[in-house]
Amino acid sequence: MHVTKRFFAMNALALLLSLVVTALAVLVFVASYTKLFGREADIHEWKRVFEARTGISEIKREALTLEFERLLEQPYQHTLSDRVKALGAHAIVLKNREVLFATGPFSAMDIEKSLLLTAGEPNQDTLELDGKTYMFDRAAYKLPSGEDGLLLLLAPVKPQTDFYWVVGLFTAGFFILVFMLMNLWVSYSFSRGIILPMTRLRSAAAKISEGDLDFGIAEEGEDEVRELCRTLEFMRLKLKESVYWQQKYDENRTFLVSSISHDLKTPVTSIKGYIEGIIDGVAKTPEKMTEYLETARNKAVLVNTMIDDLLLYSKLDLNQLPYHFEKSDLAGYFEDCVADYAYEYRQAGISLELINELKQPATVFMDRERLRRVIQNILDNAAKYADKANGKVAIILRETRTTAIVEIRDNGQGIPEKELPYIFDRFYRVEASRTNTDGSGLGLAIAKQIVEGHGGSIWARSDAGEGTRIMISLNKA
């Protein structure tokens, strides 16, 4: 329900509840009042009034069955006098406005006033005479002579004005009190459901405008306000994410620029030195010049590789590189990898073998091209650090119930234990000096990013003098 409709509905409900509660309270009040302040007296008064009304109505009905002259007979007048006296009432017989018989001491003015008032509204049944209230009834006759005859019956009643005033004041006061309480309840409900949440939203918007995004916006209030809270919280999270990635991008760019500048300086300096040697005539023979140019070319290739690695790592770090996963057989994939590197390893005098310890074919979802970059980086490092005299590198395939494990092992000098936690960091090298390097320092960092992009993990184990083992865990398809 919209806030406007809800507001009107709650106000209507408050009014209805106020009326119902007031009615119940008046009933309880009347019962208590009559019990405490003369319940029996009031009952007797109402009973007497009821009996008087019934009695004078019966007298009127009987009188209308008689001739007017019968009303002037003394026996009937005695009977009439006794009956009205028993009711506490009075009877007056008139002919052409002249009093012929009366049971009470009424003045001519009172009688004239009675005639005027009783001839008025047909629904009127009481009149005031000399400060007293009378209930009346009348029987009119049309005489053969053309004259008017009239029997007027008057019964005094005691009006309950004090009681009515008390009940009226109680009803009005109680209704106003209950209605005010109901309105306070409506105001409190809307304050809690709309005003307070809107105040908190205003504070939250002010914090966001100041760049403070480290807080949460609770979903509270009525439907529309709750939706607004949810939307603003979603916006805050998106802004925080955007700021996070912007800061990470800036930090990444700053770090990469400073690091790559350091690493690029060595090959660029070498290229510059060899070109200057050619220009200055140091390389005088064709053989020497060819040697200088070949060295400069190799350094330029290294610079190009470093730049490519830098761009690839930046895209991976910012999740800007898409993956194209496909279901692949693990053993078949690594058989292709071994075949691709077999010639290169033979030229370097290093043996490369695949050891399949899988009990049954294992399939994983992989981006074949990206994962090939991981294997390339690891195999390049393994070839670089393998034993120079009798180099051996093995790729071992294993499995658990839910994952496939790839281990790439070499027989090099190994990595000191204290260095292992850092080898997957960007630009980290085990060597103490980075002045003579032929890599970008991003190979294993790129491998880690790609493996984690596959939902897997990569880690290293090494023993000094016994080689290094790089393990990759991938989820089975």
Tab-separated table of C-alpha atoms in Angstrom:
chain	number	residue	atom	x	y	z
A	1	MET	CA	0.000	0.000	0.000
A	2	HIS	CA	1.301	3.442	-0.926
A	3	VAL	CA	2.223	5.829	1.854
A	4	THR	CA	-0.629	8.254	1.043
A	5	LYS	CA	-3.289	5.520	1.060
A	6	ARG	CA	-1.801	4.052	4.202
A	7	PHE	CA	-1.909	7.450	5.888
A	8	PHE	CA	-5.613	7.972	5.102
A	9	ALA	CA	-6.441	4.376	6.050
A	10	MET	CA	-4.711	4.730	9.418
A	11	ASN	CA	-6.504	8.022	10.134
A	12	ALA	CA	-9.867	6.471	9.241
A	13	LEU	CA	-9.039	3.510	11.472
A	14	ALA	CA	-8.072	5.882	14.293
A	15	LEU	CA	-11.433	7.681	13.988
A	16	LEU	CA	-13.378	4.405	13.900
A	17	LEU	CA	-11.522	2.975	16.881
A	18	SER	CA	-12.075	6.224	18.786
A	19	LEU	CA	-15.834	5.991	18.196
A	20	VAL	CA	-15.999	2.331	19.203
A	21	VAL	CA	-13.880	2.806	22.326
A	22	THR	CA	-15.917	5.899	23.304
A	23	ALA	CA	-19.210	4.008	22.917
A	24	LEU	CA	-17.948	1.198	25.121
A	25	ALA	CA	-16.633	3.677	27.673
A	26	VAL	CA	-20.010	5.513	27.790
A	27	LEU	CA	-21.828	2.238	28.432
A	28	VAL	CA	-19.456	1.418	31.280
A	29	PHE	CA	-19.754	4.973	32.625
A	30	VAL	CA	-23.562	4.987	32.596
A	31	ALA	CA	-23.661	1.641	34.358
A	32	SER	CA	-21.151	2.798	36.974
A	33	TYR	CA	-22.814	6.196	37.419
A	34	THR	CA	-26.282	4.818	38.012
A	35	LYS	CA	-24.869	2.261	40.429
A	36	LEU	CA	-22.947	4.840	42.442
A	37	PHE	CA	-25.360	7.818	42.230
A	38	GLY	CA	-28.922	6.524	42.509
A	39	ARG	CA	-29.518	3.754	40.082
A	40	GLU	CA	-32.726	2.711	41.834
A	41	ALA	CA	-34.055	6.278	41.947
A	42	ASP	CA	-33.497	6.650	38.221
A	43	ILE	CA	-35.166	3.315	37.529
A	44	HIS	CA	-38.154	4.273	39.658
A	45	GLU	CA	-38.422	7.614	37.892
A	46	TRP	CA	-38.324	5.993	34.480
A	47	LYS	CA	-40.852	3.409	35.638
A	48	ARG	CA	-43.187	6.128	36.964
A	49	VAL	CA	-42.903	8.104	33.716
A	50	PHE	CA	-43.654	4.962	31.710
A	51	GLU	CA	-46.687	4.136	33.872
A	52	ALA	CA	-47.962	7.741	33.660
A	53	ARG	CA	-47.637	7.786	29.877
A	54	THR	CA	-49.403	4.446	29.578
A	55	GLY	CA	-52.151	5.538	32.005
A	56	ILE	CA	-53.007	8.864	30.362
A	57	SER	CA	-52.970	7.196	26.948
A	58	GLU	CA	-55.468	4.611	28.211
A	59	ILE	CA	-57.676	7.358	29.770
A	60	LYS	CA	-57.612	9.259	26.473
A	61	ARG	CA	-58.531	6.140	24.502
A	62	GLU	CA	-61.493	5.385	26.809
A	63	ALA	CA	-62.635	9.026	26.797
A	64	LEU	CA	-62.798	9.095	23.032
A	65	THR	CA	-65.316	6.236	23.160
A	66	LEU	CA	-67.675	8.385	25.289
A	67	GLU	CA	-69.852	11.372	24.480
A	68	PHE	CA	-68.484	14.716	25.681
A	69	GLU	CA	-71.486	15.167	27.999
A	70	ARG	CA	-70.465	11.996	29.874
A	71	LEU	CA	-67.239	13.807	30.863
A	72	LEU	CA	-69.371	16.398	32.678
A	73	GLU	CA	-71.102	13.837	34.882
A	74	GLN	CA	-69.958	13.805	38.507
A	75	PRO	CA	-69.524	10.002	38.787
A	76	TYR	CA	-67.204	9.968	35.798
A	77	GLN	CA	-65.338	13.009	37.094
A	78	HIS	CA	-64.814	11.286	40.473
A	79	THR	CA	-63.518	8.190	38.690
A	80	LEU	CA	-61.333	10.319	36.408
A	81	SER	CA	-59.983	12.239	39.411
A	82	ASP	CA	-59.050	9.026	41.219
A	83	ARG	CA	-57.343	7.539	38.163
A	84	VAL	CA	-55.195	10.610	37.360
A	85	LYS	CA	-54.369	11.040	41.044
A	86	ALA	CA	-53.097	7.472	41.132
A	87	LEU	CA	-50.852	8.318	38.191
A	88	GLY	CA	-49.736	11.608	39.796
A	89	ALA	CA	-51.347	13.407	36.836
A	90	HIS	CA	-54.072	16.022	36.313
A	91	ALA	CA	-57.144	16.252	34.068
A	92	ILE	CA	-58.841	19.371	32.698
A	93	VAL	CA	-62.181	19.387	30.820
A	94	LEU	CA	-62.813	22.448	28.631
A	95	LYS	CA	-65.601	23.656	26.390
A	96	ASN	CA	-64.819	26.499	24.018
A	97	ARG	CA	-61.629	27.130	26.069
A	98	GLU	CA	-63.697	27.432	29.254
A	99	VAL	CA	-62.689	25.177	32.133
A	100	LEU	CA	-65.578	22.973	33.237
A	101	PHE	CA	-63.574	20.570	35.419
A	102	ALA	CA	-59.979	20.437	36.705
A	103	THR	CA	-58.164	18.179	39.195
A	104	GLY	CA	-55.391	20.645	39.849
A	105	PRO	CA	-55.008	24.354	40.708
A	106	PHE	CA	-54.067	25.682	37.267
A	107	SER	CA	-54.305	29.392	36.517
A	108	ALA	CA	-56.081	30.707	33.478
A	109	MET	CA	-52.720	31.638	31.978
A	110	ASP	CA	-51.370	28.124	32.483
A	111	ILE	CA	-54.455	26.641	30.898
A	112	GLU	CA	-54.270	29.008	27.947
A	113	LYS	CA	-50.594	28.235	27.532
A	114	SER	CA	-51.367	24.517	27.708
A	115	LEU	CA	-53.956	24.854	24.970
A	116	LEU	CA	-51.520	26.701	22.749
A	117	LEU	CA	-48.625	24.315	23.328
A	118	THR	CA	-50.632	21.105	23.055
A	119	ALA	CA	-52.089	22.230	19.758
A	120	GLY	CA	-48.585	22.556	18.241
A	121	GLU	CA	-46.279	19.905	16.790
A	122	PRO	CA	-47.851	16.444	16.608
A	123	ASN	CA	-44.592	14.779	17.809
A	124	GLN	CA	-44.310	17.040	20.848
A	125	ASP	CA	-45.372	15.289	24.107
A	126	THR	CA	-44.008	17.626	26.854
A	127	LEU	CA	-44.544	21.256	27.834
A	128	GLU	CA	-43.341	23.727	30.463
A	129	LEU	CA	-45.799	25.290	32.930
A	130	ASP	CA	-44.682	27.460	35.804
A	131	GLY	CA	-41.149	26.068	35.690
A	132	LYS	CA	-42.298	22.428	35.657
A	133	THR	CA	-42.229	19.893	32.860
A	134	TYR	CA	-45.420	18.026	32.044
A	135	MET	CA	-46.100	15.114	29.776
A	136	PHE	CA	-49.480	15.632	28.098
A	137	ASP	CA	-52.139	13.978	25.986
A	138	ARG	CA	-55.517	15.309	24.785
A	139	ALA	CA	-58.874	14.079	23.505
A	140	ALA	CA	-60.726	16.577	21.262
A	141	TYR	CA	-64.468	16.556	20.626
A	142	LYS	CA	-66.625	18.283	17.999
A	143	LEU	CA	-70.047	18.990	19.569
A	144	PRO	CA	-73.326	18.998	17.565
A	145	SER	CA	-73.746	22.656	18.388
A	146	GLY	CA	-70.491	23.436	16.631
A	147	GLU	CA	-68.635	24.046	19.865
A	148	ASP	CA	-65.295	22.392	20.765
A	149	GLY	CA	-64.811	20.095	23.696
A	150	LEU	CA	-61.435	19.012	25.061
A	151	LEU	CA	-60.008	16.623	27.673
A	152	LEU	CA	-56.447	17.619	28.563
A	153	LEU	CA	-54.296	15.193	30.585
A	154	LEU	CA	-51.072	16.446	32.229
A	155	ALA	CA	-48.483	14.305	34.072
A	156	PRO	CA	-45.483	16.046	35.694
A	157	VAL	CA	-42.086	14.521	34.900
A	158	LYS	CA	-38.659	15.109	36.416
A	159	PRO	CA	-36.115	15.694	33.625
A	160	GLN	CA	-32.730	14.035	34.059
A	161	THR	CA	-30.824	17.060	32.804
A	162	ASP	CA	-27.927	16.696	35.246
A	163	PHE	CA	-27.339	13.103	34.244
A	164	TYR	CA	-27.525	13.948	30.537
A	165	TRP	CA	-25.048	16.781	30.981
A	166	VAL	CA	-22.627	14.502	32.794
A	167	VAL	CA	-22.954	11.809	30.144
A	168	GLY	CA	-22.559	14.360	27.366
A	169	LEU	CA	-19.452	15.917	28.879
A	170	PHE	CA	-17.943	12.504	29.562
A	171	THR	CA	-18.648	11.366	25.990
A	172	ALA	CA	-17.136	14.491	24.421
A	173	GLY	CA	-14.091	14.524	26.692
A	174	PHE	CA	-13.391	10.819	26.367
A	175	PHE	CA	-13.742	10.927	22.567
A	176	ILE	CA	-11.343	13.875	22.289
A	177	LEU	CA	-8.830	12.128	24.549
A	178	VAL	CA	-9.012	8.824	22.667
A	179	PHE	CA	-8.875	10.546	19.278
A	180	MET	CA	-5.784	12.514	20.341
A	181	LEU	CA	-4.121	9.303	21.555
A	182	MET	CA	-4.972	7.576	18.282
A	183	ASN	CA	-3.512	10.486	16.326
A	184	LEU	CA	-0.398	10.334	18.453
A	185	TRP	CA	-0.172	6.641	17.614
A	186	VAL	CA	-0.580	7.386	13.885
A	187	SER	CA	2.038	10.128	14.117
A	188	TYR	CA	4.417	7.831	15.987
A	189	SER	CA	3.909	5.039	13.430
A	190	PHE	CA	4.635	7.364	10.532
A	191	SER	CA	7.520	8.938	12.390
A	192	ARG	CA	9.051	5.532	12.974
A	193	GLY	CA	8.226	4.243	9.484
A	194	ILE	CA	8.962	7.339	7.371
A	195	ILE	CA	10.412	10.373	9.146
A	196	LEU	CA	13.175	8.623	11.118
A	197	PRO	CA	14.335	6.487	8.147
A	198	MET	CA	14.286	9.566	5.912
A	199	THR	CA	16.400	11.425	8.470
A	200	ARG	CA	18.912	8.580	8.472
A	201	LEU	CA	18.875	8.529	4.661
A	202	ARG	CA	19.609	12.253	4.607
A	203	SER	CA	22.596	11.691	6.916
A	204	ALA	CA	23.739	8.786	4.739
A	205	ALA	CA	23.467	10.911	1.590
A	206	ALA	CA	25.540	13.620	3.280
A	207	LYS	CA	28.240	11.063	4.166
A	208	ILE	CA	28.263	9.743	0.604
A	209	SER	CA	28.629	13.265	-0.768
A	210	GLU	CA	31.646	13.705	1.546
A	211	GLY	CA	33.219	10.492	0.250
A	212	ASP	CA	32.540	8.389	3.350
A	213	LEU	CA	31.368	4.993	2.063
A	214	ASP	CA	32.373	2.779	5.003
A	215	PHE	CA	28.943	2.315	6.556
A	216	GLY	CA	25.768	0.365	5.913
A	217	ILE	CA	22.243	1.614	5.223
A	218	ALA	CA	19.611	-0.522	6.965
A	219	GLU	CA	16.406	-1.414	5.120
A	220	GLU	CA	13.686	0.048	7.336
A	221	GLY	CA	10.440	1.981	7.201
A	222	GLU	CA	7.362	1.669	4.983
A	223	ASP	CA	7.392	0.013	1.572
A	224	GLU	CA	8.508	3.004	-0.517
A	225	VAL	CA	11.014	4.140	2.124
A	226	ARG	CA	12.389	0.600	2.453
A	227	GLU	CA	12.829	0.461	-1.336
A	228	LEU	CA	14.608	3.826	-1.239
A	229	CYS	CA	16.940	2.508	1.510
A	230	ARG	CA	17.680	-0.587	-0.580
A	231	THR	CA	18.404	1.531	-3.678
A	232	LEU	CA	20.662	3.948	-1.798
A	233	GLU	CA	22.561	1.049	-0.192
A	234	PHE	CA	23.037	-0.531	-3.623
A	235	MET	CA	24.325	2.809	-4.932
A	236	ARG	CA	26.723	3.094	-1.956
A	237	LEU	CA	28.103	-0.374	-2.593
A	238	LYS	CA	28.567	0.369	-6.279
A	239	LEU	CA	30.315	3.649	-5.487
A	240	LYS	CA	32.527	1.931	-2.931
A	241	GLU	CA	33.380	-0.768	-5.431
A	242	SER	CA	34.109	1.860	-8.060
A	243	VAL	CA	36.330	3.815	-5.669
A	244	TYR	CA	38.084	0.594	-4.622
A	245	TRP	CA	38.858	-0.393	-8.185
A	246	GLN	CA	39.957	3.148	-9.020
A	247	GLN	CA	42.317	3.199	-6.034
A	248	LYS	CA	43.572	-0.263	-6.900
A	249	TYR	CA	44.093	0.797	-10.489
A	250	ASP	CA	46.008	3.888	-9.388
A	251	GLU	CA	48.125	1.898	-6.931
A	252	ASN	CA	48.708	-0.809	-9.515
A	253	ARG	CA	49.682	1.732	-12.138
A	254	THR	CA	52.042	3.540	-9.776
A	255	PHE	CA	53.683	0.328	-8.615
A	256	LEU	CA	53.958	-1.119	-12.106
A	257	VAL	CA	55.392	2.076	-13.529
A	258	SER	CA	58.020	2.336	-10.814
A	259	SER	CA	58.896	-1.373	-10.954
A	260	ILE	CA	58.941	-1.752	-14.713
A	261	SER	CA	60.945	1.447	-15.023
A	262	HIS	CA	63.619	-0.144	-12.857
A	263	ASP	CA	63.550	-3.404	-14.822
A	264	LEU	CA	63.485	-1.719	-18.206
A	265	LYS	CA	66.474	0.407	-17.394
A	266	THR	CA	68.981	-2.491	-17.656
A	267	PRO	CA	68.067	-3.795	-21.172
A	268	VAL	CA	67.513	-0.267	-22.491
A	269	THR	CA	70.931	0.751	-21.185
A	270	SER	CA	72.459	-2.308	-22.873
A	271	ILE	CA	70.743	-1.492	-26.192
A	272	LYS	CA	71.980	2.077	-25.939
A	273	GLY	CA	75.537	0.918	-25.154
A	274	TYR	CA	75.745	-1.492	-28.089
A	275	ILE	CA	74.293	1.032	-30.553
A	276	GLU	CA	76.751	3.681	-29.331
A	277	GLY	CA	79.559	1.104	-29.765
A	278	ILE	CA	78.515	0.646	-33.395
A	279	ILE	CA	78.277	4.403	-33.944
A	280	ASP	CA	81.632	5.074	-32.244
A	281	GLY	CA	83.312	2.405	-34.382
A	282	VAL	CA	84.052	-0.032	-31.569
A	283	ALA	CA	82.580	-2.822	-33.711
A	284	LYS	CA	84.936	-2.457	-36.668
A	285	THR	CA	84.557	-5.874	-38.225
A	286	PRO	CA	81.368	-7.279	-39.761
A	287	GLU	CA	81.453	-10.128	-37.255
A	288	LYS	CA	81.662	-7.731	-34.312
A	289	MET	CA	78.933	-5.514	-35.712
A	290	THR	CA	76.666	-8.554	-36.184
A	291	GLU	CA	77.339	-9.580	-32.594
A	292	TYR	CA	76.455	-6.099	-31.309
A	293	LEU	CA	73.262	-5.934	-33.365
A	294	GLU	CA	72.179	-9.434	-32.320
A	295	THR	CA	72.680	-8.551	-28.669
A	296	ALA	CA	70.717	-5.289	-29.085
A	297	ARG	CA	67.927	-7.224	-30.812
A	298	ASN	CA	67.736	-9.753	-27.982
A	299	LYS	CA	67.538	-6.945	-25.451
A	300	ALA	CA	64.763	-5.286	-27.493
A	301	VAL	CA	62.852	-8.591	-27.554
A	302	LEU	CA	63.243	-8.760	-23.774
A	303	VAL	CA	61.855	-5.214	-23.436
A	304	ASN	CA	58.899	-6.148	-25.646
A	305	THR	CA	58.237	-9.283	-23.548
A	306	MET	CA	58.353	-7.260	-20.350
A	307	ILE	CA	55.843	-4.754	-21.750
A	308	ASP	CA	53.527	-7.566	-22.890
A	309	ASP	CA	53.697	-9.161	-19.447
A	310	LEU	CA	52.991	-5.806	-17.829
A	311	LEU	CA	49.872	-5.236	-19.960
A	312	LEU	CA	48.640	-8.801	-19.382
A	313	TYR	CA	49.112	-8.586	-15.622
A	314	SER	CA	47.316	-5.224	-15.465
A	315	LYS	CA	44.297	-6.656	-17.293
A	316	LEU	CA	44.252	-9.747	-15.088
A	317	ASP	CA	44.591	-7.709	-11.915
A	318	LEU	CA	41.656	-5.486	-12.900
A	319	ASN	CA	39.498	-8.416	-14.099
A	320	GLN	CA	39.416	-6.977	-17.603
A	321	LEU	CA	40.574	-10.119	-19.383
A	322	PRO	CA	37.726	-12.423	-20.479
A	323	TYR	CA	38.001	-16.191	-20.119
A	324	HIS	CA	36.664	-18.718	-22.611
A	325	PHE	CA	36.145	-21.913	-20.653
A	326	GLU	CA	35.647	-25.284	-22.264
A	327	LYS	CA	35.502	-28.821	-20.965
A	328	SER	CA	38.892	-30.461	-21.582
A	329	ASP	CA	40.563	-33.766	-20.805
A	330	LEU	CA	43.433	-33.054	-18.424
A	331	ALA	CA	45.789	-35.812	-19.604
A	332	GLY	CA	45.267	-35.000	-23.282
A	333	TYR	CA	45.900	-31.313	-22.676
A	334	PHE	CA	49.239	-31.905	-20.937
A	335	GLU	CA	50.304	-34.459	-23.550
A	336	ASP	CA	50.007	-31.597	-26.061
A	337	CYS	CA	51.998	-29.288	-23.741
A	338	VAL	CA	54.841	-31.833	-23.432
A	339	ALA	CA	54.877	-32.314	-27.200
A	340	ASP	CA	55.110	-28.544	-27.755
A	341	TYR	CA	58.104	-28.146	-25.397
A	342	ALA	CA	59.910	-31.395	-26.162
A	343	TYR	CA	62.147	-29.929	-28.910
A	344	GLU	CA	63.070	-26.817	-26.913
A	345	TYR	CA	63.997	-28.921	-23.873
A	346	ARG	CA	66.067	-31.361	-25.994
A	347	GLN	CA	68.005	-28.416	-27.413
A	348	ALA	CA	68.719	-27.279	-23.849
A	349	GLY	CA	69.740	-30.810	-22.815
A	350	ILE	CA	66.886	-31.170	-20.322
A	351	SER	CA	64.514	-34.120	-20.171
A	352	LEU	CA	60.761	-33.461	-19.971
A	353	GLU	CA	58.304	-36.228	-19.102
A	354	LEU	CA	54.603	-36.575	-18.265
A	355	ILE	CA	53.654	-38.902	-15.386
A	356	ASN	CA	49.945	-39.732	-15.367
A	357	GLU	CA	48.788	-41.012	-11.977
A	358	LEU	CA	45.097	-40.523	-12.699
A	359	LYS	CA	43.010	-43.611	-12.006
A	360	GLN	CA	40.434	-42.542	-14.583
A	361	PRO	CA	40.142	-39.716	-17.135
A	362	ALA	CA	39.701	-36.313	-15.455
A	363	THR	CA	38.033	-33.335	-17.137
A	364	VAL	CA	38.143	-29.703	-16.081
A	365	PHE	CA	36.718	-26.441	-17.402
A	366	MET	CA	39.635	-24.364	-18.623
A	367	ASP	CA	40.611	-21.554	-20.941
A	368	ARG	CA	43.170	-23.536	-22.910
A	369	GLU	CA	45.081	-20.492	-24.158
A	370	ARG	CA	45.305	-18.755	-20.754
A	371	LEU	CA	46.288	-21.947	-18.954
A	372	ARG	CA	48.959	-22.558	-21.618
A	373	ARG	CA	50.498	-19.226	-20.542
A	374	VAL	CA	50.659	-20.554	-16.950
A	375	ILE	CA	52.392	-23.777	-18.040
A	376	GLN	CA	54.782	-21.787	-20.265
A	377	ASN	CA	55.854	-19.515	-17.381
A	378	ILE	CA	56.409	-22.455	-15.040
A	379	LEU	CA	58.274	-24.591	-17.619
A	380	ASP	CA	60.482	-21.636	-18.587
A	381	ASN	CA	61.448	-21.178	-14.937
A	382	ALA	CA	61.991	-24.929	-14.509
A	383	ALA	CA	64.296	-25.045	-17.553
A	384	LYS	CA	66.156	-21.993	-16.299
A	385	TYR	CA	66.816	-23.384	-12.823
A	386	ALA	CA	67.121	-27.130	-13.598
A	387	ASP	CA	70.401	-28.943	-12.991
A	388	LYS	CA	72.800	-27.801	-15.741
A	389	ALA	CA	74.540	-31.162	-16.078
A	390	ASN	CA	71.540	-33.488	-15.873
A	391	GLY	CA	68.407	-31.351	-16.059
A	392	LYS	CA	65.077	-33.092	-15.448
A	393	VAL	CA	61.557	-31.679	-15.419
A	394	ALA	CA	58.454	-33.798	-14.795
A	395	ILE	CA	54.749	-33.004	-15.078
A	396	ILE	CA	52.760	-35.239	-12.699
A	397	LEU	CA	48.950	-35.544	-12.849
A	398	ARG	CA	47.040	-36.598	-9.724
A	399	GLU	CA	43.478	-36.231	-8.453
A	400	THR	CA	41.299	-36.031	-5.370
A	401	ARG	CA	37.568	-36.612	-5.188
A	402	THR	CA	36.737	-33.085	-6.404
A	403	THR	CA	39.964	-31.641	-7.844
A	404	ALA	CA	42.708	-32.426	-10.327
A	405	ILE	CA	46.310	-31.736	-9.184
A	406	VAL	CA	49.082	-30.786	-11.620
A	407	GLU	CA	52.643	-30.869	-10.250
A	408	ILE	CA	55.606	-29.505	-12.241
A	409	ARG	CA	58.898	-30.603	-10.666
A	410	ASP	CA	62.503	-29.728	-11.521
A	411	ASN	CA	65.812	-30.879	-10.066
A	412	GLY	CA	67.415	-27.468	-9.649
A	413	GLN	CA	68.938	-25.848	-6.577
A	414	GLY	CA	65.527	-25.096	-5.066
A	415	ILE	CA	64.199	-21.984	-3.374
A	416	PRO	CA	65.044	-21.009	0.206
A	417	GLU	CA	62.109	-21.660	2.533
A	418	LYS	CA	61.895	-18.043	3.625
A	419	GLU	CA	61.422	-16.958	-0.012
A	420	LEU	CA	58.551	-19.347	-0.856
A	421	PRO	CA	55.651	-17.162	0.416
A	422	TYR	CA	56.704	-14.351	-1.929
A	423	ILE	CA	57.527	-16.000	-5.254
A	424	PHE	CA	54.017	-15.336	-6.635
A	425	ASP	CA	54.229	-11.624	-5.842
A	426	ARG	CA	54.713	-9.278	-8.766
A	427	PHE	CA	58.336	-8.280	-9.537
A	428	TYR	CA	59.639	-10.539	-6.773
A	429	ARG	CA	62.860	-12.415	-7.533
A	430	VAL	CA	64.743	-14.822	-5.382
A	431	GLU	CA	68.068	-13.319	-6.451
A	432	ALA	CA	69.350	-10.601	-4.187
A	433	SER	CA	70.283	-8.414	-7.137
A	434	ARG	CA	67.938	-7.465	-9.949
A	435	THR	CA	70.506	-5.725	-12.069
A	436	ASN	CA	71.127	-8.633	-14.418
A	437	THR	CA	67.757	-10.086	-15.223
A	438	ASP	CA	66.299	-11.529	-18.372
A	439	GLY	CA	62.624	-11.654	-17.295
A	440	SER	CA	59.811	-9.294	-16.358
A	441	GLY	CA	59.376	-10.618	-12.795
A	442	LEU	CA	55.664	-11.107	-13.533
A	443	GLY	CA	55.622	-14.713	-14.749
A	444	LEU	CA	54.471	-16.441	-11.554
A	445	ALA	CA	52.232	-13.480	-10.607
A	446	ILE	CA	50.475	-13.869	-13.977
A	447	ALA	CA	50.239	-17.633	-13.424
A	448	LYS	CA	48.572	-17.086	-10.042
A	449	GLN	CA	46.043	-14.632	-11.487
A	450	ILE	CA	45.066	-17.014	-14.289
A	451	VAL	CA	44.771	-20.084	-12.039
A	452	GLU	CA	42.611	-18.175	-9.553
A	453	GLY	CA	40.538	-16.957	-12.515
A	454	HIS	CA	39.833	-20.660	-13.146
A	455	GLY	CA	38.623	-21.038	-9.556
A	456	GLY	CA	41.772	-22.986	-8.638
A	457	SER	CA	44.879	-22.421	-6.555
A	458	ILE	CA	48.628	-22.549	-7.056
A	459	TRP	CA	51.433	-23.015	-4.531
A	460	ALA	CA	55.066	-24.092	-4.319
A	461	ARG	CA	57.160	-26.587	-2.335
A	462	SER	CA	60.931	-26.600	-2.391
A	463	ASP	CA	63.895	-28.123	-0.601
A	464	ALA	CA	67.323	-26.580	-0.959
A	465	GLY	CA	69.431	-28.645	-3.349
A	466	GLU	CA	66.519	-30.928	-4.330
A	467	GLY	CA	64.579	-28.779	-6.744
A	468	THR	CA	61.215	-27.015	-6.755
A	469	ARG	CA	57.649	-28.290	-7.132
A	470	ILE	CA	54.877	-26.019	-8.396
A	471	MET	CA	51.362	-27.424	-7.719
A	472	ILE	CA	48.160	-26.361	-9.454
A	473	SER	CA	44.723	-27.445	-8.209
A	474	LEU	CA	41.736	-27.237	-10.570
A	475	ASN	CA	38.133	-28.215	-9.904
A	476	LYS	CA	36.827	-31.175	-11.828
A	477	ALA	CA	34.085	-30.547	-14.362
